[in-house]
Amino acid sequence: MSAPSTRPLLSLYRAIYAAGVTATLLVAGFGWWIGVSRRNWPVALVSAVVAGLLVLAVSRRLTEFRSRRHLPGPKPSFFLGNMSDLLLHGHGGRHESLQALHDEYGPVVRLHSAWGSAPFVSLSYVSPNLLRKELDSHRRADRTVLSRSLMGMAGGELHRTHRQVIAPSMTHRGVSERAYVLKDVSDRYVNKWKHVDETHGAHETYEGLQSDLRDWSVNCLSAFLFGDDWDVGADLHAYHRALSAIEEEVSFRAFHPFFVRWVFPRRRRRVRAAYQRVAAELGAVVTRREQRIPASCPAHAATGAVAATGAADDLLDRVTRAPWSAEDRVEELMSLILGGADPMSYVLSQALVMLSLDPHVQEKARKTIETSSSSAQDGDAGPDPYVRNIVYETLRMFPPVPFSAKFSDERAVVEQGMSIPPGTVIMWMKNAVGKNPEIFREAERFNPDRFDPERFSADGDERNDTISSFLPFGAGPRHCVGNRLAEQQCIVLLTEILKNFHIVPLRHVTVRFHSTISVVPSAVPVRLVPR
């Protein structure tokens, strides 16, 4: 039984499939009757072909079911597969539904999508197969919205050339050189929170904090990527609403039948308007950079903004120099913002919640920050290792993007001794991976120390864990290009919060979660109390 909000939607999908099959049979039957009775053999032949194609489609669906019967999982329905199982807790609770299925069926769970979409297998562990180069990311929904970007394009030469343009700005060195941008933006929000009117009610405070975290994430990304050409005076709320509409549509199309992009014209118009709104904002950013430093400028062509302005080279310089169309530039920038805004604000919100519930971890983090600062030379301590561990532990327990998926059309993949046929999407469900007791000791416990590289027990039984144990940023050639930026962004703000505030929990607060590309909470149930 699915959640009440999804039942009408599932009923609509069944009706569409049933109507399509019925209409095809009626048209084919009527055409055949007309063709035979009037000896119009071309009409009869076309009708027979239409009926044959329907029979072939049905046969392929049944073959799909038979070829994967050996894999554990719930029984599928013909039209919708296991959509009702996946949406048991609503569209925003898909990770909860998958967690329950893993609890019931084990580390490998087979699920069939709606008729016309590839079936998939969910894993509660990170398999070495996911690192294979011949497996491409499964980005069916992204390709319908952001087809010109790294998020949406298929693997291959075009993908490699786009990544080669973006990657140098996202390396450890590239991020470190511009870390001051992240700190400047974070300091603005820290100073704002210091001066929050103490008379404000808790309701306004925790909901305002969630809004601020999202503003911070968008501003951090934009300032890092676009430098001074980012208009901080832009209408952020309208910009956020447009980003959210795009993210929600990508998420919606990923797990629903292939025809959803056509049967909901209002949604289609809304996402198109949102796309145009964001594209206009980013197009203006690109135009400002091109006008300020024309591509024909020898200094710009040679070394970018470093030579022309004395500032550190940013990604926008590399994008404006790339031999792409204006649409390609805008959509690539859009994908970077979409891929990082909600995920990083979610990580920070969950980190604050967990720290508010564990004063011991809070105090330990402050001491390590103070120690690092006092021992640092040249006034820059760099990222604190323990704060990084807090970020990793939050990513383990609360992955902002719950699913990553790979796809192979040609080769079978063996998992747990079971052969997964070609054409199956292989997905690791990060919530299940992070809380898998076979991978992480005391998996339900928030324990940043588990990522300490020097942490071993006396008998050598306990080892340190690494981010490779759960891969929150994906795997293989299609891993998240901005993973180092995302880590640094979170570390910088979390460090400043710990230095300036005590994080206090707010009890009896109901938090609702909404699923887009990431997970979005309605509020952050903590109060930041200035130290």
mmCIF file of C-alpha atoms in Angstrom, residues 90-468:
data_model
loop_
_atom_site.group_PDB
_atom_site.id
_atom_site.type_symbol
_atom_site.label_atom_id
_atom_site.label_comp_id
_atom_site.label_asym_id
_atom_site.label_seq_id
_atom_site.Cartn_x
_atom_site.Cartn_y
_atom_site.Cartn_z
ATOM 1 C CA GLY A 90 5.648 9.034 -0.567
ATOM 2 C CA HIS A 91 7.905 10.543 -3.213
ATOM 3 C CA GLY A 92 10.091 12.219 -0.589
ATOM 4 C CA GLY A 93 10.509 8.994 1.407
ATOM 5 C CA ARG A 94 11.980 6.738 -1.268
ATOM 6 C CA HIS A 95 15.123 6.178 0.805
ATOM 7 C CA GLU A 96 12.956 4.978 3.722
ATOM 8 C CA SER A 97 11.141 2.548 1.442
ATOM 9 C CA LEU A 98 14.404 1.158 0.081
ATOM 10 C CA GLN A 99 15.843 0.835 3.573
ATOM 11 C CA ALA A 100 12.830 -1.258 4.583
ATOM 12 C CA LEU A 101 13.239 -3.429 1.484
ATOM 13 C CA HIS A 102 16.907 -4.028 2.279
ATOM 14 C CA ASP A 103 15.944 -4.956 5.830
ATOM 15 C CA GLU A 104 13.535 -7.535 4.411
ATOM 16 C CA TYR A 105 15.416 -8.912 1.401
ATOM 17 C CA GLY A 106 19.092 -8.395 2.219
ATOM 18 C CA PRO A 107 22.004 -6.498 0.644
ATOM 19 C CA VAL A 108 20.788 -6.984 -2.953
ATOM 20 C CA VAL A 109 17.238 -5.962 -3.822
ATOM 21 C CA ARG A 110 15.704 -6.225 -7.276
ATOM 22 C CA LEU A 111 13.104 -3.636 -8.263
ATOM 23 C CA HIS A 112 11.259 -3.209 -11.541
ATOM 24 C CA SER A 113 10.426 0.274 -12.770
ATOM 25 C CA ALA A 114 7.276 1.182 -14.647
ATOM 26 C CA TRP A 115 6.853 -0.492 -18.060
ATOM 27 C CA GLY A 116 9.230 1.136 -20.537
ATOM 28 C CA SER A 117 11.967 1.982 -18.020
ATOM 29 C CA ALA A 118 15.005 -0.101 -17.102
ATOM 30 C CA PRO A 119 14.777 -2.295 -13.976
ATOM 31 C CA PHE A 120 17.315 -1.740 -11.248
ATOM 32 C CA VAL A 121 19.084 -3.489 -8.423
ATOM 33 C CA SER A 122 19.780 -1.660 -5.164
ATOM 34 C CA LEU A 123 22.878 -2.513 -3.113
ATOM 35 C CA SER A 124 23.418 -1.790 0.577
ATOM 36 C CA TYR A 125 27.198 -1.821 0.091
ATOM 37 C CA VAL A 126 29.721 -0.248 -2.278
ATOM 38 C CA SER A 127 30.686 -2.823 -4.865
ATOM 39 C CA PRO A 128 34.010 -2.781 -6.783
ATOM 40 C CA ASN A 129 31.881 -3.147 -9.917
ATOM 41 C CA LEU A 130 30.728 0.434 -9.478
ATOM 42 C CA LEU A 131 34.269 1.625 -10.277
ATOM 43 C CA ARG A 132 34.388 -0.098 -13.650
ATOM 44 C CA LYS A 133 35.000 2.362 -16.464
ATOM 45 C CA GLU A 134 32.615 0.686 -18.882
ATOM 46 C CA LEU A 135 29.680 1.397 -16.547
ATOM 47 C CA ASP A 136 28.154 4.792 -17.233
ATOM 48 C CA SER A 137 26.004 6.760 -14.811
ATOM 49 C CA HIS A 138 22.286 6.246 -15.210
ATOM 50 C CA ARG A 139 20.997 9.771 -15.861
ATOM 51 C CA ARG A 140 17.736 9.263 -17.707
ATOM 52 C CA ALA A 141 15.962 12.116 -15.918
ATOM 53 C CA ASP A 142 18.929 14.510 -16.136
ATOM 54 C CA ARG A 143 19.074 14.012 -19.887
ATOM 55 C CA THR A 144 15.531 15.316 -20.248
ATOM 56 C CA VAL A 145 16.268 18.560 -18.365
ATOM 57 C CA LEU A 146 20.038 19.238 -18.445
ATOM 58 C CA SER A 147 21.184 17.364 -21.537
ATOM 59 C CA ARG A 148 24.023 19.830 -22.332
ATOM 60 C CA SER A 149 25.721 19.483 -18.954
ATOM 61 C CA LEU A 150 27.885 16.935 -17.150
ATOM 62 C CA MET A 151 24.762 15.933 -15.218
ATOM 63 C CA GLY A 152 22.837 15.018 -18.333
ATOM 64 C CA MET A 153 25.229 13.987 -21.096
ATOM 65 C CA ALA A 154 26.251 10.406 -21.678
ATOM 66 C CA GLY A 155 29.796 9.269 -21.058
ATOM 67 C CA GLY A 156 32.249 9.617 -23.905
ATOM 68 C CA GLU A 157 34.467 12.190 -25.586
ATOM 69 C CA LEU A 158 32.067 15.113 -25.109
ATOM 70 C CA HIS A 159 31.772 14.342 -21.406
ATOM 71 C CA ARG A 160 35.556 14.148 -21.069
ATOM 72 C CA THR A 161 36.094 17.525 -22.757
ATOM 73 C CA HIS A 162 33.544 19.212 -20.497
ATOM 74 C CA ARG A 163 35.127 17.659 -17.429
ATOM 75 C CA GLN A 164 38.609 18.739 -18.540
ATOM 76 C CA VAL A 165 37.425 22.352 -18.589
ATOM 77 C CA ILE A 166 35.831 22.206 -15.132
ATOM 78 C CA ALA A 167 38.113 19.859 -13.185
ATOM 79 C CA PRO A 168 41.191 22.139 -12.716
ATOM 80 C CA SER A 169 39.110 24.617 -10.706
ATOM 81 C CA MET A 170 37.832 21.769 -8.509
ATOM 82 C CA THR A 171 41.136 20.138 -7.562
ATOM 83 C CA HIS A 172 42.459 20.309 -4.006
ATOM 84 C CA ARG A 173 44.815 23.099 -5.063
ATOM 85 C CA GLY A 174 42.160 24.978 -7.027
ATOM 86 C CA VAL A 175 39.750 24.917 -4.102
ATOM 87 C CA SER A 176 42.434 25.838 -1.559
ATOM 88 C CA GLU A 177 43.520 28.867 -3.579
ATOM 89 C CA ARG A 178 40.004 30.278 -3.491
ATOM 90 C CA ALA A 179 38.987 29.078 -0.030
ATOM 91 C CA TYR A 180 39.004 32.720 1.107
ATOM 92 C CA VAL A 181 35.836 33.209 -0.970
ATOM 93 C CA LEU A 182 34.041 30.509 1.004
ATOM 94 C CA LYS A 183 35.173 32.061 4.289
ATOM 95 C CA ASP A 184 34.075 35.562 3.269
ATOM 96 C CA VAL A 185 30.576 34.341 2.423
ATOM 97 C CA SER A 186 30.377 32.188 5.564
ATOM 98 C CA ASP A 187 31.493 35.104 7.751
ATOM 99 C CA ARG A 188 28.583 37.192 6.472
ATOM 100 C CA TYR A 189 26.082 34.628 7.713
ATOM 101 C CA VAL A 190 27.878 34.055 11.004
ATOM 102 C CA ASN A 191 27.782 37.790 11.694
ATOM 103 C CA LYS A 192 24.102 37.858 10.816
ATOM 104 C CA TRP A 193 23.322 35.042 13.266
ATOM 105 C CA LYS A 194 25.260 36.821 16.001
ATOM 106 C CA HIS A 195 22.827 39.707 15.793
ATOM 107 C CA VAL A 196 19.567 37.742 15.608
ATOM 108 C CA ASP A 197 17.041 39.469 17.850
ATOM 109 C CA GLU A 198 16.784 37.375 21.029
ATOM 110 C CA THR A 199 13.070 38.188 21.183
ATOM 111 C CA HIS A 200 12.413 36.131 18.039
ATOM 112 C CA GLY A 201 10.457 32.982 18.725
ATOM 113 C CA ALA A 202 12.018 29.570 18.211
ATOM 114 C CA HIS A 203 9.708 28.874 15.259
ATOM 115 C CA GLU A 204 11.037 31.832 13.338
ATOM 116 C CA THR A 205 14.620 31.023 14.307
ATOM 117 C CA TYR A 206 14.855 27.399 13.178
ATOM 118 C CA GLU A 207 12.932 27.943 9.953
ATOM 119 C CA GLY A 208 14.974 31.063 9.237
ATOM 120 C CA LEU A 209 18.177 29.084 9.802
ATOM 121 C CA GLN A 210 17.169 26.565 7.141
ATOM 122 C CA SER A 211 16.473 29.390 4.689
ATOM 123 C CA ASP A 212 19.802 31.011 5.549
ATOM 124 C CA LEU A 213 21.701 27.763 5.019
ATOM 125 C CA ARG A 214 20.277 27.443 1.547
ATOM 126 C CA ASP A 215 21.116 31.081 0.787
ATOM 127 C CA TRP A 216 24.625 30.465 2.097
ATOM 128 C CA SER A 217 25.068 27.372 -0.093
ATOM 129 C CA VAL A 218 23.937 29.134 -3.276
ATOM 130 C CA ASN A 219 26.038 32.216 -2.508
ATOM 131 C CA CYS A 220 29.125 30.156 -1.658
ATOM 132 C CA LEU A 221 28.913 28.180 -4.872
ATOM 133 C CA SER A 222 28.151 31.219 -7.002
ATOM 134 C CA ALA A 223 30.862 33.417 -5.474
ATOM 135 C CA PHE A 224 33.424 30.614 -5.826
ATOM 136 C CA LEU A 225 32.479 29.810 -9.407
ATOM 137 C CA PHE A 226 31.773 33.302 -10.738
ATOM 138 C CA GLY A 227 33.911 35.644 -8.651
ATOM 139 C CA ASP A 228 32.957 39.313 -8.685
ATOM 140 C CA ASP A 229 30.539 38.759 -11.561
ATOM 141 C CA TRP A 230 28.039 37.101 -9.231
ATOM 142 C CA ASP A 231 25.324 39.628 -8.397
ATOM 143 C CA VAL A 232 24.801 39.242 -4.659
ATOM 144 C CA GLY A 233 21.894 41.664 -4.950
ATOM 145 C CA ALA A 234 19.928 39.250 -7.105
ATOM 146 C CA ASP A 235 16.466 38.176 -6.036
ATOM 147 C CA LEU A 236 17.663 35.050 -4.237
ATOM 148 C CA HIS A 237 14.203 33.885 -3.242
ATOM 149 C CA ALA A 238 12.954 33.864 -6.837
ATOM 150 C CA TYR A 239 16.238 32.290 -7.903
ATOM 151 C CA HIS A 240 15.862 29.592 -5.220
ATOM 152 C CA ARG A 241 12.287 28.848 -6.217
ATOM 153 C CA ALA A 242 13.383 28.368 -9.803
ATOM 154 C CA LEU A 243 16.267 26.095 -8.787
ATOM 155 C CA SER A 244 13.917 24.065 -6.598
ATOM 156 C CA ALA A 245 11.435 23.628 -9.437
ATOM 157 C CA ILE A 246 14.159 22.247 -11.708
ATOM 158 C CA GLU A 247 15.533 19.956 -8.994
ATOM 159 C CA GLU A 248 12.077 18.639 -8.155
ATOM 160 C CA GLU A 249 11.325 17.866 -11.793
ATOM 161 C CA VAL A 250 14.596 15.982 -12.269
ATOM 162 C CA SER A 251 13.858 13.952 -9.140
ATOM 163 C CA PHE A 252 10.279 13.301 -10.209
ATOM 164 C CA ARG A 253 11.184 12.064 -13.671
ATOM 165 C CA ALA A 254 13.905 9.757 -12.337
ATOM 166 C CA PHE A 255 11.510 7.282 -10.673
ATOM 167 C CA HIS A 256 8.264 7.762 -12.600
ATOM 168 C CA PRO A 257 7.109 6.420 -16.002
ATOM 169 C CA PHE A 258 8.772 7.764 -19.124
ATOM 170 C CA PHE A 259 5.637 9.637 -20.214
ATOM 171 C CA VAL A 260 5.410 11.954 -17.166
ATOM 172 C CA ARG A 261 7.119 14.768 -19.061
ATOM 173 C CA TRP A 262 4.143 14.919 -21.446
ATOM 174 C CA VAL A 263 1.085 14.093 -19.347
ATOM 175 C CA PHE A 264 1.506 16.965 -16.870
ATOM 176 C CA PRO A 265 1.568 20.131 -18.999
ATOM 177 C CA ARG A 266 1.421 22.416 -15.964
ATOM 178 C CA ARG A 267 4.560 20.853 -14.500
ATOM 179 C CA ARG A 268 6.226 21.088 -17.901
ATOM 180 C CA ARG A 269 5.417 24.804 -18.192
ATOM 181 C CA ARG A 270 6.589 25.443 -14.633
ATOM 182 C CA VAL A 271 9.967 23.751 -15.088
ATOM 183 C CA ARG A 272 10.425 25.495 -18.429
ATOM 184 C CA ALA A 273 9.781 28.881 -16.833
ATOM 185 C CA ALA A 274 12.153 27.996 -13.978
ATOM 186 C CA TYR A 275 14.834 26.922 -16.426
ATOM 187 C CA GLN A 276 14.516 30.213 -18.307
ATOM 188 C CA ARG A 277 14.657 32.177 -15.049
ATOM 189 C CA VAL A 278 17.905 30.523 -13.926
ATOM 190 C CA ALA A 279 19.357 30.591 -17.440
ATOM 191 C CA ALA A 280 18.719 34.350 -17.649
ATOM 192 C CA GLU A 281 20.532 34.940 -14.348
ATOM 193 C CA LEU A 282 23.516 32.802 -15.328
ATOM 194 C CA GLY A 283 23.548 34.180 -18.856
ATOM 195 C CA ALA A 284 23.901 37.669 -17.376
ATOM 196 C CA VAL A 285 26.850 36.430 -15.276
ATOM 197 C CA VAL A 286 28.597 35.061 -18.375
ATOM 198 C CA THR A 287 27.906 38.279 -20.301
ATOM 199 C CA ARG A 288 29.371 40.416 -17.516
ATOM 200 C CA ARG A 289 32.569 38.361 -17.535
ATOM 201 C CA GLU A 290 32.850 38.446 -21.329
ATOM 202 C CA GLN A 291 32.393 42.207 -21.367
ATOM 203 C CA ARG A 292 34.849 42.763 -18.544
ATOM 204 C CA ILE A 293 37.539 40.510 -19.998
ATOM 205 C CA PRO A 294 36.877 39.887 -23.719
ATOM 206 C CA ALA A 295 37.948 36.534 -25.072
ATOM 207 C CA SER A 296 40.077 38.356 -27.670
ATOM 208 C CA CYS A 297 42.219 39.900 -24.932
ATOM 209 C CA PRO A 298 45.714 38.287 -25.232
ATOM 210 C CA ALA A 299 46.161 38.240 -21.460
ATOM 211 C CA HIS A 300 42.771 36.560 -21.035
ATOM 212 C CA ALA A 301 43.479 34.002 -23.700
ATOM 213 C CA ALA A 302 46.839 33.195 -22.159
ATOM 214 C CA THR A 303 46.293 33.037 -18.444
ATOM 215 C CA GLY A 304 42.772 34.260 -17.780
ATOM 216 C CA ALA A 305 41.875 36.580 -14.947
ATOM 217 C CA VAL A 306 45.156 36.012 -13.178
ATOM 218 C CA ALA A 307 47.009 38.080 -15.769
ATOM 219 C CA ALA A 308 44.179 40.464 -16.614
ATOM 220 C CA THR A 309 43.003 41.406 -13.151
ATOM 221 C CA GLY A 310 45.511 39.989 -10.683
ATOM 222 C CA ALA A 311 42.774 37.811 -9.152
ATOM 223 C CA ALA A 312 42.890 34.053 -8.845
ATOM 224 C CA ASP A 313 41.538 32.239 -11.886
ATOM 225 C CA ASP A 314 37.961 31.000 -11.328
ATOM 226 C CA LEU A 315 35.832 28.493 -13.154
ATOM 227 C CA LEU A 316 33.893 31.176 -15.006
ATOM 228 C CA ASP A 317 37.090 32.196 -16.810
ATOM 229 C CA ARG A 318 37.621 28.634 -17.987
ATOM 230 C CA VAL A 319 34.020 28.299 -19.117
ATOM 231 C CA THR A 320 34.028 31.565 -21.081
ATOM 232 C CA ARG A 321 37.237 30.446 -22.841
ATOM 233 C CA ALA A 322 35.820 27.020 -23.717
ATOM 234 C CA PRO A 323 34.681 26.478 -27.337
ATOM 235 C CA TRP A 324 31.079 25.953 -26.262
ATOM 236 C CA SER A 325 27.822 27.559 -27.298
ATOM 237 C CA ALA A 326 26.183 30.098 -24.985
ATOM 238 C CA GLU A 327 23.553 27.475 -24.127
ATOM 239 C CA ASP A 328 26.228 24.922 -23.193
ATOM 240 C CA ARG A 329 27.965 27.407 -20.891
ATOM 241 C CA VAL A 330 24.795 28.394 -19.105
ATOM 242 C CA GLU A 331 23.551 24.838 -18.654
ATOM 243 C CA GLU A 332 26.891 23.603 -17.352
ATOM 244 C CA LEU A 333 26.975 26.385 -14.775
ATOM 245 C CA MET A 334 23.355 25.613 -13.896
ATOM 246 C CA SER A 335 24.182 21.956 -13.282
ATOM 247 C CA LEU A 336 26.996 22.887 -10.884
ATOM 248 C CA ILE A 337 24.673 25.089 -8.824
ATOM 249 C CA LEU A 338 21.882 22.501 -8.867
ATOM 250 C CA GLY A 339 24.269 19.718 -7.892
ATOM 251 C CA GLY A 340 25.595 21.545 -4.838
ATOM 252 C CA ALA A 341 23.071 23.990 -3.379
ATOM 253 C CA ASP A 342 20.577 21.722 -1.626
ATOM 254 C CA PRO A 343 23.017 18.881 -0.853
ATOM 255 C CA MET A 344 25.436 21.062 1.095
ATOM 256 C CA SER A 345 22.752 22.964 2.996
ATOM 257 C CA TYR A 346 21.284 19.570 3.982
ATOM 258 C CA VAL A 347 24.676 18.318 5.193
ATOM 259 C CA LEU A 348 25.135 21.431 7.336
ATOM 260 C CA SER A 349 21.618 21.226 8.774
ATOM 261 C CA GLN A 350 22.077 17.578 9.766
ATOM 262 C CA ALA A 351 25.559 18.229 11.169
ATOM 263 C CA LEU A 352 24.163 21.002 13.359
ATOM 264 C CA VAL A 353 21.389 18.731 14.609
ATOM 265 C CA MET A 354 23.813 15.925 15.509
ATOM 266 C CA LEU A 355 26.243 18.329 17.198
ATOM 267 C CA SER A 356 23.411 19.860 19.216
ATOM 268 C CA LEU A 357 22.662 16.393 20.580
ATOM 269 C CA ASP A 358 26.291 15.634 21.440
ATOM 270 C CA PRO A 359 27.998 18.421 23.476
ATOM 271 C CA HIS A 360 31.073 16.223 23.887
ATOM 272 C CA VAL A 361 31.725 16.202 20.123
ATOM 273 C CA GLN A 362 31.045 19.940 20.012
ATOM 274 C CA GLU A 363 33.632 20.673 22.673
ATOM 275 C CA LYS A 364 36.206 18.336 21.174
ATOM 276 C CA ALA A 365 35.795 20.066 17.814
ATOM 277 C CA ARG A 366 36.324 23.494 19.380
ATOM 278 C CA LYS A 367 39.488 22.332 21.113
ATOM 279 C CA THR A 368 40.945 20.876 17.917
ATOM 280 C CA ILE A 369 40.098 24.099 16.048
ATOM 281 C CA GLU A 370 41.802 26.204 18.722
ATOM 282 C CA THR A 371 44.830 23.910 18.762
ATOM 283 C CA SER A 372 45.130 24.028 14.983
ATOM 284 C CA SER A 373 44.789 27.818 14.961
ATOM 285 C CA SER A 374 47.405 28.372 17.678
ATOM 286 C CA SER A 375 49.940 26.055 16.040
ATOM 287 C CA ALA A 376 49.379 27.289 12.492
ATOM 288 C CA GLN A 377 51.908 29.462 10.753
ATOM 289 C CA ASP A 378 51.165 32.365 8.402
ATOM 290 C CA GLY A 379 47.751 32.728 10.012
ATOM 291 C CA ASP A 380 46.058 29.972 7.958
ATOM 292 C CA ALA A 381 45.385 26.738 9.800
ATOM 293 C CA GLY A 382 43.684 25.089 6.839
ATOM 294 C CA PRO A 383 40.777 22.672 7.231
ATOM 295 C CA ASP A 384 40.632 21.115 10.681
ATOM 296 C CA PRO A 385 40.866 17.288 10.403
ATOM 297 C CA TYR A 386 38.302 16.687 13.117
ATOM 298 C CA VAL A 387 35.765 19.037 11.525
ATOM 299 C CA ARG A 388 36.319 17.137 8.278
ATOM 300 C CA ASN A 389 35.562 13.931 10.173
ATOM 301 C CA ILE A 390 32.300 15.502 11.389
ATOM 302 C CA VAL A 391 31.377 16.274 7.783
ATOM 303 C CA TYR A 392 32.230 12.712 6.701
ATOM 304 C CA GLU A 393 30.199 11.213 9.536
ATOM 305 C CA THR A 394 27.239 13.387 8.595
ATOM 306 C CA LEU A 395 27.580 12.304 4.961
ATOM 307 C CA ARG A 396 27.641 8.677 6.106
ATOM 308 C CA MET A 397 24.497 8.914 8.181
ATOM 309 C CA PHE A 398 22.611 11.478 6.094
ATOM 310 C CA PRO A 399 23.754 11.352 2.471
ATOM 311 C CA PRO A 400 22.262 14.409 0.757
ATOM 312 C CA VAL A 401 21.795 12.558 -2.539
ATOM 313 C CA PRO A 402 20.448 9.173 -1.402
ATOM 314 C CA PHE A 403 21.073 7.263 -4.629
ATOM 315 C CA SER A 404 23.815 6.843 -7.213
ATOM 316 C CA ALA A 405 23.377 4.538 -10.165
ATOM 317 C CA LYS A 406 25.460 2.852 -12.855
ATOM 318 C CA PHE A 407 24.353 1.195 -16.063
ATOM 319 C CA SER A 408 25.727 -1.384 -18.477
ATOM 320 C CA ASP A 409 24.011 -2.379 -21.707
ATOM 321 C CA GLU A 410 26.495 -5.055 -22.678
ATOM 322 C CA ARG A 411 27.871 -7.043 -19.748
ATOM 323 C CA ALA A 412 26.337 -8.928 -16.866
ATOM 324 C CA VAL A 413 27.545 -8.011 -13.385
ATOM 325 C CA VAL A 414 27.965 -10.502 -10.533
ATOM 326 C CA GLU A 415 26.965 -9.397 -7.030
ATOM 327 C CA GLN A 416 26.805 -11.707 -3.997
ATOM 328 C CA GLY A 417 27.157 -14.674 -6.361
ATOM 329 C CA MET A 418 24.122 -13.583 -8.414
ATOM 330 C CA SER A 419 24.358 -12.556 -12.059
ATOM 331 C CA ILE A 420 22.659 -9.246 -12.845
ATOM 332 C CA PRO A 421 21.657 -9.229 -16.545
ATOM 333 C CA PRO A 422 22.770 -6.461 -18.920
ATOM 334 C CA GLY A 423 20.341 -3.562 -19.128
ATOM 335 C CA THR A 424 19.878 -3.409 -15.357
ATOM 336 C CA VAL A 425 20.609 -0.225 -13.449
ATOM 337 C CA ILE A 426 22.909 -0.948 -10.491
ATOM 338 C CA MET A 427 22.343 1.499 -7.673
ATOM 339 C CA TRP A 428 23.907 1.818 -4.261
ATOM 340 C CA MET A 429 21.438 3.168 -1.738
ATOM 341 C CA LYS A 430 23.676 5.386 0.358
ATOM 342 C CA ASN A 431 21.443 5.464 3.430
ATOM 343 C CA ALA A 432 21.587 1.688 3.602
ATOM 344 C CA VAL A 433 25.333 1.635 2.903
ATOM 345 C CA GLY A 434 26.107 4.150 5.650
ATOM 346 C CA LYS A 435 24.041 2.297 8.230
ATOM 347 C CA ASN A 436 25.084 -1.204 7.229
ATOM 348 C CA PRO A 437 26.435 -2.828 10.455
ATOM 349 C CA GLU A 438 28.609 -5.166 8.376
ATOM 350 C CA ILE A 439 30.501 -2.107 7.109
ATOM 351 C CA PHE A 440 30.354 0.308 10.055
ATOM 352 C CA ARG A 441 30.607 -0.680 13.693
ATOM 353 C CA GLU A 442 27.838 0.942 15.765
ATOM 354 C CA ALA A 443 26.399 2.264 12.540
ATOM 355 C CA GLU A 444 23.530 4.135 14.228
ATOM 356 C CA ARG A 445 25.917 6.108 16.437
ATOM 357 C CA PHE A 446 27.207 9.548 15.432
ATOM 358 C CA ASN A 447 30.948 9.090 15.898
ATOM 359 C CA PRO A 448 33.344 11.312 13.900
ATOM 360 C CA ASP A 449 36.295 9.483 15.480
ATOM 361 C CA ARG A 450 35.627 6.528 13.205
ATOM 362 C CA PHE A 451 37.342 8.465 10.383
ATOM 363 C CA ASP A 452 40.525 9.129 12.360
ATOM 364 C CA PRO A 453 43.319 7.508 10.289
ATOM 365 C CA GLU A 454 45.252 6.651 13.473
ATOM 366 C CA ARG A 455 42.334 4.943 15.200
ATOM 367 C CA PHE A 456 43.061 1.281 15.924
ATOM 368 C CA SER A 457 42.106 -0.879 18.846
ATOM 369 C CA ALA A 458 44.703 -2.712 20.911
ATOM 370 C CA ASP A 459 43.916 -6.040 19.229
ATOM 371 C CA GLY A 460 43.855 -4.480 15.772
ATOM 372 C CA ASP A 461 40.205 -5.435 15.274
ATOM 373 C CA GLU A 462 38.901 -1.909 14.960
ATOM 374 C CA ARG A 463 40.099 0.078 11.963
ATOM 375 C CA ASN A 464 39.539 3.603 10.784
ATOM 376 C CA ASP A 465 36.863 4.091 8.167
ATOM 377 C CA THR A 466 37.263 6.152 5.022
ATOM 378 C CA ILE A 467 34.986 8.004 2.675
ATOM 379 C CA SER A 468 35.581 5.189 0.163
#
